[in-house]
PDB file of C-alpha atoms in Angstrom:
ATOM      1  CA  UNK A   1     -15.029  -7.899  20.132  1.00 57.00           C
ATOM      2  CA  UNK A   2     -15.050  -6.427  16.642  1.00 85.00           C
ATOM      3  CA  UNK A   3     -11.959  -6.374  14.497  1.00 95.00           C
ATOM      4  CA  UNK A   4     -10.119  -3.056  14.500  1.00 98.00           C
ATOM      5  CA  UNK A   5      -7.486  -1.890  12.018  1.00 98.00           C
ATOM      6  CA  UNK A   6      -5.333   1.076  12.943  1.00 98.00           C
ATOM      7  CA  UNK A   7      -4.137   2.881   9.829  1.00 98.00           C
ATOM      8  CA  UNK A   8      -2.483   6.134   8.745  1.00 97.00           C
ATOM      9  CA  UNK A   9      -4.594   9.268   8.485  1.00 95.00           C
ATOM     10  CA  UNK A  10      -3.536  12.066   6.132  1.00 96.00           C
ATOM     11  CA  UNK A  11      -5.127  15.304   4.925  1.00 95.00           C
ATOM     12  CA  UNK A  12      -8.724  15.265   3.638  1.00 94.00           C
ATOM     13  CA  UNK A  13      -9.262  11.873   5.268  1.00 92.00           C
ATOM     14  CA  UNK A  14      -6.794  10.256   2.860  1.00 94.00           C
ATOM     15  CA  UNK A  15      -5.530   6.757   3.724  1.00 94.00           C
ATOM     16  CA  UNK A  16      -2.413   6.409   1.536  1.00 96.00           C
ATOM     17  CA  UNK A  17      -0.220   3.945   3.441  1.00 98.00           C
ATOM     18  CA  UNK A  18       0.636   0.988   1.181  1.00 98.00           C
ATOM     19  CA  UNK A  19       1.245  -1.170   4.248  1.00 98.00           C
ATOM     20  CA  UNK A  20      -2.244  -0.413   5.516  1.00 98.00           C
ATOM     21  CA  UNK A  21      -3.703  -1.175   2.093  1.00 98.00           C
ATOM     22  CA  UNK A  22      -2.061  -4.574   2.202  1.00 98.00           C
ATOM     23  CA  UNK A  23      -3.929  -5.224   5.447  1.00 98.00           C
ATOM     24  CA  UNK A  24      -7.213  -3.708   4.179  1.00 98.00           C
ATOM     25  CA  UNK A  25      -7.224  -5.927   1.116  1.00 98.00           C
ATOM     26  CA  UNK A  26      -6.192  -9.031   3.045  1.00 98.00           C
ATOM     27  CA  UNK A  27      -9.108  -8.501   5.415  1.00 98.00           C
ATOM     28  CA  UNK A  28     -11.499  -7.991   2.493  1.00 98.00           C
ATOM     29  CA  UNK A  29     -10.174 -11.161   0.816  1.00 98.00           C
ATOM     30  CA  UNK A  30     -11.084 -13.059   3.984  1.00 98.00           C
ATOM     31  CA  UNK A  31     -14.524 -11.475   4.031  1.00 98.00           C
ATOM     32  CA  UNK A  32     -13.777  -9.556   7.230  1.00 98.00           C
ATOM     33  CA  UNK A  33     -14.940  -5.995   7.858  1.00 96.00           C
ATOM     34  CA  UNK A  34     -12.962  -4.195  10.569  1.00 97.00           C
ATOM     35  CA  UNK A  35     -13.627  -0.912  12.256  1.00 97.00           C
ATOM     36  CA  UNK A  36     -10.987   1.543  11.082  1.00 97.00           C
ATOM     37  CA  UNK A  37      -9.035   3.611  13.607  1.00 97.00           C
ATOM     38  CA  UNK A  38      -6.893   6.431  12.314  1.00 97.00           C
ATOM     39  CA  UNK A  39      -3.427   7.425  13.487  1.00 98.00           C
ATOM     40  CA  UNK A  40      -1.400  10.451  12.421  1.00 97.00           C
ATOM     41  CA  UNK A  41       2.397  10.231  12.258  1.00 96.00           C
ATOM     42  CA  UNK A  42       2.526  12.330  15.428  1.00 96.00           C
ATOM     43  CA  UNK A  43       0.058  10.093  17.313  1.00 97.00           C
ATOM     44  CA  UNK A  44       2.204   7.020  17.874  1.00 96.00           C
ATOM     45  CA  UNK A  45       0.959   6.961  21.459  1.00 97.00           C
ATOM     46  CA  UNK A  46      -2.395   5.682  20.140  1.00 98.00           C
ATOM     47  CA  UNK A  47      -0.796   2.377  19.176  1.00 98.00           C
ATOM     48  CA  UNK A  48       1.711   2.123  22.015  1.00 98.00           C
ATOM     49  CA  UNK A  49      -0.287  -0.882  23.243  1.00 97.00           C
ATOM     50  CA  UNK A  50       1.095  -2.817  20.244  1.00 98.00           C
ATOM     51  CA  UNK A  51       4.669  -2.476  21.519  1.00 97.00           C
ATOM     52  CA  UNK A  52       5.839  -0.479  18.527  1.00 97.00           C
ATOM     53  CA  UNK A  53       5.021   2.772  16.687  1.00 96.00           C
ATOM     54  CA  UNK A  54       3.986   1.866  13.134  1.00 97.00           C
ATOM     55  CA  UNK A  55       0.728   1.106  11.366  1.00 98.00           C
ATOM     56  CA  UNK A  56      -1.026  -1.081  10.458  1.00 98.00           C
ATOM     57  CA  UNK A  57      -2.045  -2.666  13.738  1.00 98.00           C
ATOM     58  CA  UNK A  58      -4.816  -5.262  13.817  1.00 98.00           C
ATOM     59  CA  UNK A  59      -6.776  -5.931  17.000  1.00 98.00           C
ATOM     60  CA  UNK A  60      -8.822  -9.123  16.988  1.00 98.00           C
ATOM     61  CA  UNK A  61     -10.196  -9.783  20.454  1.00 96.00           C
ATOM     62  CA  UNK A  62      -7.174 -10.376  22.672  1.00 96.00           C
ATOM     63  CA  UNK A  63      -4.824 -10.616  19.697  1.00 98.00           C
ATOM     64  CA  UNK A  64      -2.775  -7.556  18.701  1.00 98.00           C
ATOM     65  CA  UNK A  65      -0.808  -7.923  15.469  1.00 98.00           C
ATOM     66  CA  UNK A  66       1.468  -5.317  13.887  1.00 98.00           C
ATOM     67  CA  UNK A  67       3.258  -5.328  10.521  1.00 98.00           C
ATOM     68  CA  UNK A  68       1.352  -6.024   7.317  1.00 98.00           C
ATOM     69  CA  UNK A  69       3.074  -9.361   6.655  1.00 98.00           C
ATOM     70  CA  UNK A  70       2.371 -10.584  10.178  1.00 98.00           C
ATOM     71  CA  UNK A  71      -1.249  -9.498   9.779  1.00 98.00           C
ATOM     72  CA  UNK A  72      -1.610 -11.463   6.534  1.00 98.00           C
ATOM     73  CA  UNK A  73      -0.145 -14.588   8.126  1.00 98.00           C
ATOM     74  CA  UNK A  74      -2.343 -14.144  11.202  1.00 98.00           C
ATOM     75  CA  UNK A  75      -5.469 -13.873   9.067  1.00 98.00           C
ATOM     76  CA  UNK A  76      -4.500 -16.929   7.025  1.00 98.00           C
ATOM     77  CA  UNK A  77      -3.872 -19.027  10.120  1.00 98.00           C
ATOM     78  CA  UNK A  78      -6.772 -17.743  12.224  1.00 98.00           C
ATOM     79  CA  UNK A  79      -9.438 -17.851   9.503  1.00 97.00           C
ATOM     80  CA  UNK A  80      -8.544 -21.014   7.525  1.00 97.00           C
ATOM     81  CA  UNK A  81     -12.107 -21.546   6.286  1.00 97.00           C
ATOM     82  CA  UNK A  82     -12.175 -18.178   4.514  1.00 97.00           C
ATOM     83  CA  UNK A  83     -10.579 -17.827   1.047  1.00 97.00           C
ATOM     84  CA  UNK A  84      -6.833 -18.385   1.217  1.00 97.00           C
ATOM     85  CA  UNK A  85      -4.461 -15.473   0.774  1.00 98.00           C
ATOM     86  CA  UNK A  86      -1.604 -17.767  -0.255  1.00 97.00           C
ATOM     87  CA  UNK A  87      -3.050 -21.042  -1.554  1.00 90.00           C
ATOM     88  CA  UNK A  88      -0.697 -23.189   0.509  1.00 83.00           C
ATOM     89  CA  UNK A  89       2.779 -23.117   2.028  1.00 86.00           C
ATOM     90  CA  UNK A  90       4.468 -22.705  -1.340  1.00 90.00           C
ATOM     91  CA  UNK A  91       2.233 -19.764  -2.092  1.00 95.00           C
ATOM     92  CA  UNK A  92       3.077 -18.206   1.268  1.00 97.00           C
ATOM     93  CA  UNK A  93       6.786 -18.494   0.532  1.00 97.00           C
ATOM     94  CA  UNK A  94       6.322 -16.953  -2.902  1.00 96.00           C
ATOM     95  CA  UNK A  95       4.229 -14.133  -1.419  1.00 97.00           C
ATOM     96  CA  UNK A  96       7.012 -13.456   1.065  1.00 98.00           C
ATOM     97  CA  UNK A  97       9.446 -13.084  -1.823  1.00 97.00           C
ATOM     98  CA  UNK A  98       7.054 -10.649  -3.543  1.00 98.00           C
ATOM     99  CA  UNK A  99       6.723  -8.764  -0.247  1.00 98.00           C
ATOM    100  CA  UNK A 100      10.487  -8.322  -0.050  1.00 98.00           C
ATOM    101  CA  UNK A 101      10.752  -7.396  -3.742  1.00 97.00           C
ATOM    102  CA  UNK A 102       8.067  -4.728  -3.366  1.00 98.00           C
ATOM    103  CA  UNK A 103       9.726  -3.299  -0.247  1.00 98.00           C
ATOM    104  CA  UNK A 104      13.226  -3.208  -1.712  1.00 97.00           C
ATOM    105  CA  UNK A 105      12.445  -2.747  -5.411  1.00 97.00           C
ATOM    106  CA  UNK A 106       9.140  -1.240  -6.444  1.00 98.00           C
ATOM    107  CA  UNK A 107       8.693   0.931  -3.364  1.00 98.00           C
ATOM    108  CA  UNK A 108      12.243   2.255  -3.511  1.00 97.00           C
ATOM    109  CA  UNK A 109      11.651   3.259  -7.135  1.00 98.00           C
ATOM    110  CA  UNK A 110       8.333   4.962  -6.339  1.00 98.00           C
ATOM    111  CA  UNK A 111       9.331   6.707  -3.104  1.00 98.00           C
ATOM    112  CA  UNK A 112      11.395   9.593  -4.518  1.00 98.00           C
ATOM    113  CA  UNK A 113       8.699  10.244  -7.136  1.00 98.00           C
ATOM    114  CA  UNK A 114       5.891  10.415  -4.591  1.00 97.00           C
ATOM    115  CA  UNK A 115       7.603  12.011  -1.595  1.00 97.00           C
ATOM    116  CA  UNK A 116       7.206  15.638  -2.750  1.00 97.00           C
ATOM    117  CA  UNK A 117       3.493  15.073  -3.435  1.00 96.00           C
ATOM    118  CA  UNK A 118       3.001  13.256  -0.143  1.00 96.00           C
ATOM    119  CA  UNK A 119       4.035  16.368   1.777  1.00 96.00           C
ATOM    120  CA  UNK A 120       0.875  18.177   0.671  1.00 93.00           C
ATOM    121  CA  UNK A 121      -1.182  15.038   1.276  1.00 94.00           C
ATOM    122  CA  UNK A 122       0.131  14.647   4.833  1.00 96.00           C
ATOM    123  CA  UNK A 123      -2.092  15.765   7.669  1.00 96.00           C
ATOM    124  CA  UNK A 124      -1.311  19.404   8.552  1.00 97.00           C
ATOM    125  CA  UNK A 125      -0.223  18.302  12.038  1.00 97.00           C
ATOM    126  CA  UNK A 126       2.331  15.938  10.474  1.00 97.00           C
ATOM    127  CA  UNK A 127       3.925  18.077   7.765  1.00 97.00           C
ATOM    128  CA  UNK A 128       6.887  19.284   9.785  1.00 98.00           C
ATOM    129  CA  UNK A 129       7.610  15.717  10.868  1.00 97.00           C
ATOM    130  CA  UNK A 130       7.155  14.420   7.335  1.00 97.00           C
ATOM    131  CA  UNK A 131       9.464  17.017   5.784  1.00 98.00           C
ATOM    132  CA  UNK A 132      12.192  16.488   8.369  1.00 98.00           C
ATOM    133  CA  UNK A 133      12.182  12.699   8.150  1.00 97.00           C
ATOM    134  CA  UNK A 134      12.023  12.530   4.354  1.00 97.00           C
ATOM    135  CA  UNK A 135      14.646  15.164   3.736  1.00 98.00           C
ATOM    136  CA  UNK A 136      16.936  13.319   6.148  1.00 98.00           C
ATOM    137  CA  UNK A 137      16.227  10.113   4.222  1.00 96.00           C
ATOM    138  CA  UNK A 138      16.952  11.591   0.777  1.00 97.00           C
ATOM    139  CA  UNK A 139      19.681  14.009   1.779  1.00 98.00           C
ATOM    140  CA  UNK A 140      18.037  16.978   0.031  1.00 98.00           C
ATOM    141  CA  UNK A 141      14.924  19.114   0.131  1.00 98.00           C
ATOM    142  CA  UNK A 142      11.653  17.759  -1.198  1.00 98.00           C
ATOM    143  CA  UNK A 143      11.631  20.663  -3.664  1.00 97.00           C
ATOM    144  CA  UNK A 144      15.010  19.541  -5.038  1.00 98.00           C
ATOM    145  CA  UNK A 145      13.755  15.975  -5.187  1.00 97.00           C
ATOM    146  CA  UNK A 146      10.748  17.088  -7.238  1.00 97.00           C
ATOM    147  CA  UNK A 147      12.993  18.524  -9.972  1.00 98.00           C
ATOM    148  CA  UNK A 148      14.325  14.998 -10.646  1.00 97.00           C
ATOM    149  CA  UNK A 149      10.925  13.431 -11.282  1.00 96.00           C
ATOM    150  CA  UNK A 150      11.664  12.615 -14.937  1.00 96.00           C
ATOM    151  CA  UNK A 151      14.856  10.802 -13.951  1.00 97.00           C
ATOM    152  CA  UNK A 152      13.043   8.771 -11.310  1.00 97.00           C
ATOM    153  CA  UNK A 153      10.240   7.880 -13.720  1.00 96.00           C
ATOM    154  CA  UNK A 154      12.811   6.624 -16.214  1.00 96.00           C
ATOM    155  CA  UNK A 155      14.361   4.466 -13.492  1.00 97.00           C
ATOM    156  CA  UNK A 156      10.908   3.106 -12.582  1.00 97.00           C
ATOM    157  CA  UNK A 157      10.226   1.794 -16.072  1.00 96.00           C
ATOM    158  CA  UNK A 158      12.488  -1.317 -15.951  1.00 97.00           C
ATOM    159  CA  UNK A 159      11.237  -2.099 -12.438  1.00 97.00           C
ATOM    160  CA  UNK A 160       7.719  -2.378 -13.876  1.00 97.00           C
ATOM    161  CA  UNK A 161       8.732  -4.671 -16.747  1.00 97.00           C
ATOM    162  CA  UNK A 162       8.389  -7.984 -14.833  1.00 96.00           C
ATOM    163  CA  UNK A 163       4.883  -6.887 -13.816  1.00 96.00           C
ATOM    164  CA  UNK A 164       3.960  -6.141 -17.432  1.00 97.00           C
ATOM    165  CA  UNK A 165       5.238  -9.506 -18.597  1.00 97.00           C
ATOM    166  CA  UNK A 166       3.545 -11.432 -15.810  1.00 97.00           C
ATOM    167  CA  UNK A 167       0.215  -9.676 -16.397  1.00 97.00           C
ATOM    168  CA  UNK A 168       0.431 -10.498 -20.095  1.00 97.00           C
ATOM    169  CA  UNK A 169       0.229 -14.146 -19.015  1.00 97.00           C
ATOM    170  CA  UNK A 170      -2.770 -14.028 -16.665  1.00 96.00           C
ATOM    171  CA  UNK A 171      -5.388 -11.519 -15.511  1.00 96.00           C
ATOM    172  CA  UNK A 172      -3.895 -11.237 -12.036  1.00 97.00           C
ATOM    173  CA  UNK A 173      -0.373 -11.379 -10.697  1.00 95.00           C
ATOM    174  CA  UNK A 174      -1.265 -14.561  -8.805  1.00 96.00           C
ATOM    175  CA  UNK A 175      -3.124 -16.208 -11.682  1.00 95.00           C
ATOM    176  CA  UNK A 176      -6.798 -16.405 -12.572  1.00 95.00           C
ATOM    177  CA  UNK A 177      -7.901 -14.723  -9.360  1.00 95.00           C
ATOM    178  CA  UNK A 178      -6.251 -12.184  -7.049  1.00 97.00           C
ATOM    179  CA  UNK A 179      -4.342 -13.198  -3.950  1.00 97.00           C
ATOM    180  CA  UNK A 180      -1.940 -11.592  -1.514  1.00 98.00           C
ATOM    181  CA  UNK A 181       0.788 -11.076  -4.110  1.00 98.00           C
ATOM    182  CA  UNK A 182      -1.606  -8.854  -6.054  1.00 98.00           C
ATOM    183  CA  UNK A 183      -2.401  -6.849  -2.932  1.00 98.00           C
ATOM    184  CA  UNK A 184       1.281  -6.320  -2.191  1.00 98.00           C
ATOM    185  CA  UNK A 185       1.892  -4.813  -5.613  1.00 98.00           C
ATOM    186  CA  UNK A 186      -1.387  -2.941  -5.950  1.00 98.00           C
ATOM    187  CA  UNK A 187      -0.976  -1.237  -2.575  1.00 98.00           C
ATOM    188  CA  UNK A 188       1.956   0.712  -4.022  1.00 98.00           C
ATOM    189  CA  UNK A 189      -0.174   2.059  -6.867  1.00 97.00           C
ATOM    190  CA  UNK A 190      -2.958   2.887  -4.427  1.00 96.00           C
ATOM    191  CA  UNK A 191      -0.407   4.899  -2.431  1.00 97.00           C
ATOM    192  CA  UNK A 192       0.482   6.796  -5.606  1.00 96.00           C
ATOM    193  CA  UNK A 193      -3.172   7.383  -6.434  1.00 95.00           C
ATOM    194  CA  UNK A 194      -3.801   8.683  -2.913  1.00 95.00           C
ATOM    195  CA  UNK A 195      -1.110  11.362  -2.890  1.00 95.00           C
ATOM    196  CA  UNK A 196      -0.211  12.256  -6.488  1.00 94.00           C
ATOM    197  CA  UNK A 197      -2.408  14.065  -9.027  1.00 91.00           C
ATOM    198  CA  UNK A 198      -0.241  12.795 -11.895  1.00 91.00           C
ATOM    199  CA  UNK A 199      -0.889   9.190 -12.872  1.00 92.00           C
ATOM    200  CA  UNK A 200       2.215   7.051 -12.413  1.00 92.00           C
ATOM    201  CA  UNK A 201       0.895   4.701 -15.112  1.00 92.00           C
ATOM    202  CA  UNK A 202      -0.211   7.411 -17.557  1.00 89.00           C
ATOM    203  CA  UNK A 203       1.998   6.003 -20.313  1.00 88.00           C
ATOM    204  CA  UNK A 204       0.781   2.425 -19.804  1.00 89.00           C
ATOM    205  CA  UNK A 205      -1.726   1.079 -22.329  1.00 86.00           C
ATOM    206  CA  UNK A 206      -1.580  -2.662 -21.756  1.00 92.00           C
ATOM    207  CA  UNK A 207      -2.177  -5.344 -19.173  1.00 96.00           C
ATOM    208  CA  UNK A 208      -0.680  -3.476 -16.219  1.00 96.00           C
ATOM    209  CA  UNK A 209      -3.190  -0.655 -16.512  1.00 94.00           C
ATOM    210  CA  UNK A 210      -6.085  -3.094 -17.047  1.00 95.00           C
ATOM    211  CA  UNK A 211      -5.017  -5.039 -13.951  1.00 97.00           C
ATOM    212  CA  UNK A 212      -4.919  -1.892 -11.828  1.00 96.00           C
ATOM    213  CA  UNK A 213      -8.443  -1.015 -12.917  1.00 95.00           C
ATOM    214  CA  UNK A 214      -9.617  -4.522 -11.987  1.00 96.00           C
ATOM    215  CA  UNK A 215      -7.940  -4.199  -8.583  1.00 97.00           C
ATOM    216  CA  UNK A 216      -9.708  -0.893  -7.982  1.00 96.00           C
ATOM    217  CA  UNK A 217     -13.028  -2.657  -8.595  1.00 96.00           C
ATOM    218  CA  UNK A 218     -12.432  -5.544  -6.171  1.00 98.00           C
ATOM    219  CA  UNK A 219     -14.572  -5.917  -3.065  1.00 98.00           C
ATOM    220  CA  UNK A 220     -17.286  -3.556  -4.281  1.00 97.00           C
ATOM    221  CA  UNK A 221     -14.746  -0.901  -5.193  1.00 96.00           C
ATOM    222  CA  UNK A 222     -12.989  -0.798  -1.817  1.00 97.00           C
ATOM    223  CA  UNK A 223      -9.953   1.018  -3.242  1.00 96.00           C
ATOM    224  CA  UNK A 224     -12.185   3.510  -5.042  1.00 94.00           C
ATOM    225  CA  UNK A 225     -14.188   4.252  -1.882  1.00 93.00           C
ATOM    226  CA  UNK A 226     -11.548   6.432  -0.225  1.00 92.00           C
ATOM    227  CA  UNK A 227     -10.352   9.950  -0.975  1.00 88.00           C
ATOM    228  CA  UNK A 228      -7.877   9.815  -3.844  1.00 89.00           C
ATOM    229  CA  UNK A 229      -7.107  11.415  -7.174  1.00 87.00           C
ATOM    230  CA  UNK A 230      -9.161  10.196 -10.126  1.00 71.00           C
ATOM    231  CA  UNK A 231      -6.179   9.912 -12.463  1.00 60.00           C
ATOM    232  CA  UNK A 232      -5.941   6.130 -12.068  1.00 54.00           C
ATOM    233  CA  UNK A 233      -8.971   5.005 -14.068  1.00 53.00           C
TER     234      UNK A 233
END
């Protein structure tokens, strides 16, 4: 049976979910080409077979794996002869730390910047759901959130500084070649590129911007092959 990856569908066939991009890039790293199955926010029934309601979900024969981290570990363990995502147990532990830092640091800094844009990018069937859940999360309207964009961008700047410094040391976050740590970080910028017509890294001129461009070119331009704004050259 062919591999299948269930991922989020938004307006204009956009695929913005950073969690799904983590899985997409991990699969590409392993040289695997899944069939993509799309799921709107309001179509959780389509992945009820996975025992939960979130994407991504990977189906590989009889195996059903949810959660991007679990998918990465599954791919590493199930396809050991393909290029490693972690380069060993120490690398897996370090990638887990990066995973947690992205979830609780970088993504939290980006979320209030992108949320107002993501409303328009959401599938029309999902916009009521998206507005309700995000306004509950932030405690204010998305319109009010949008007026604070400059403040949120200022708060993002120090969060990006470790990335700048690391990428001044090597071409990729993980060293001389990309690995899962790179995909974890890049997926957040791909999310931004998918929903926002204003480049989050517009003020960047150094290694961080060069790295993002290199990541966009990986795997025959996989990240460039989907509907997104062209601001992130």
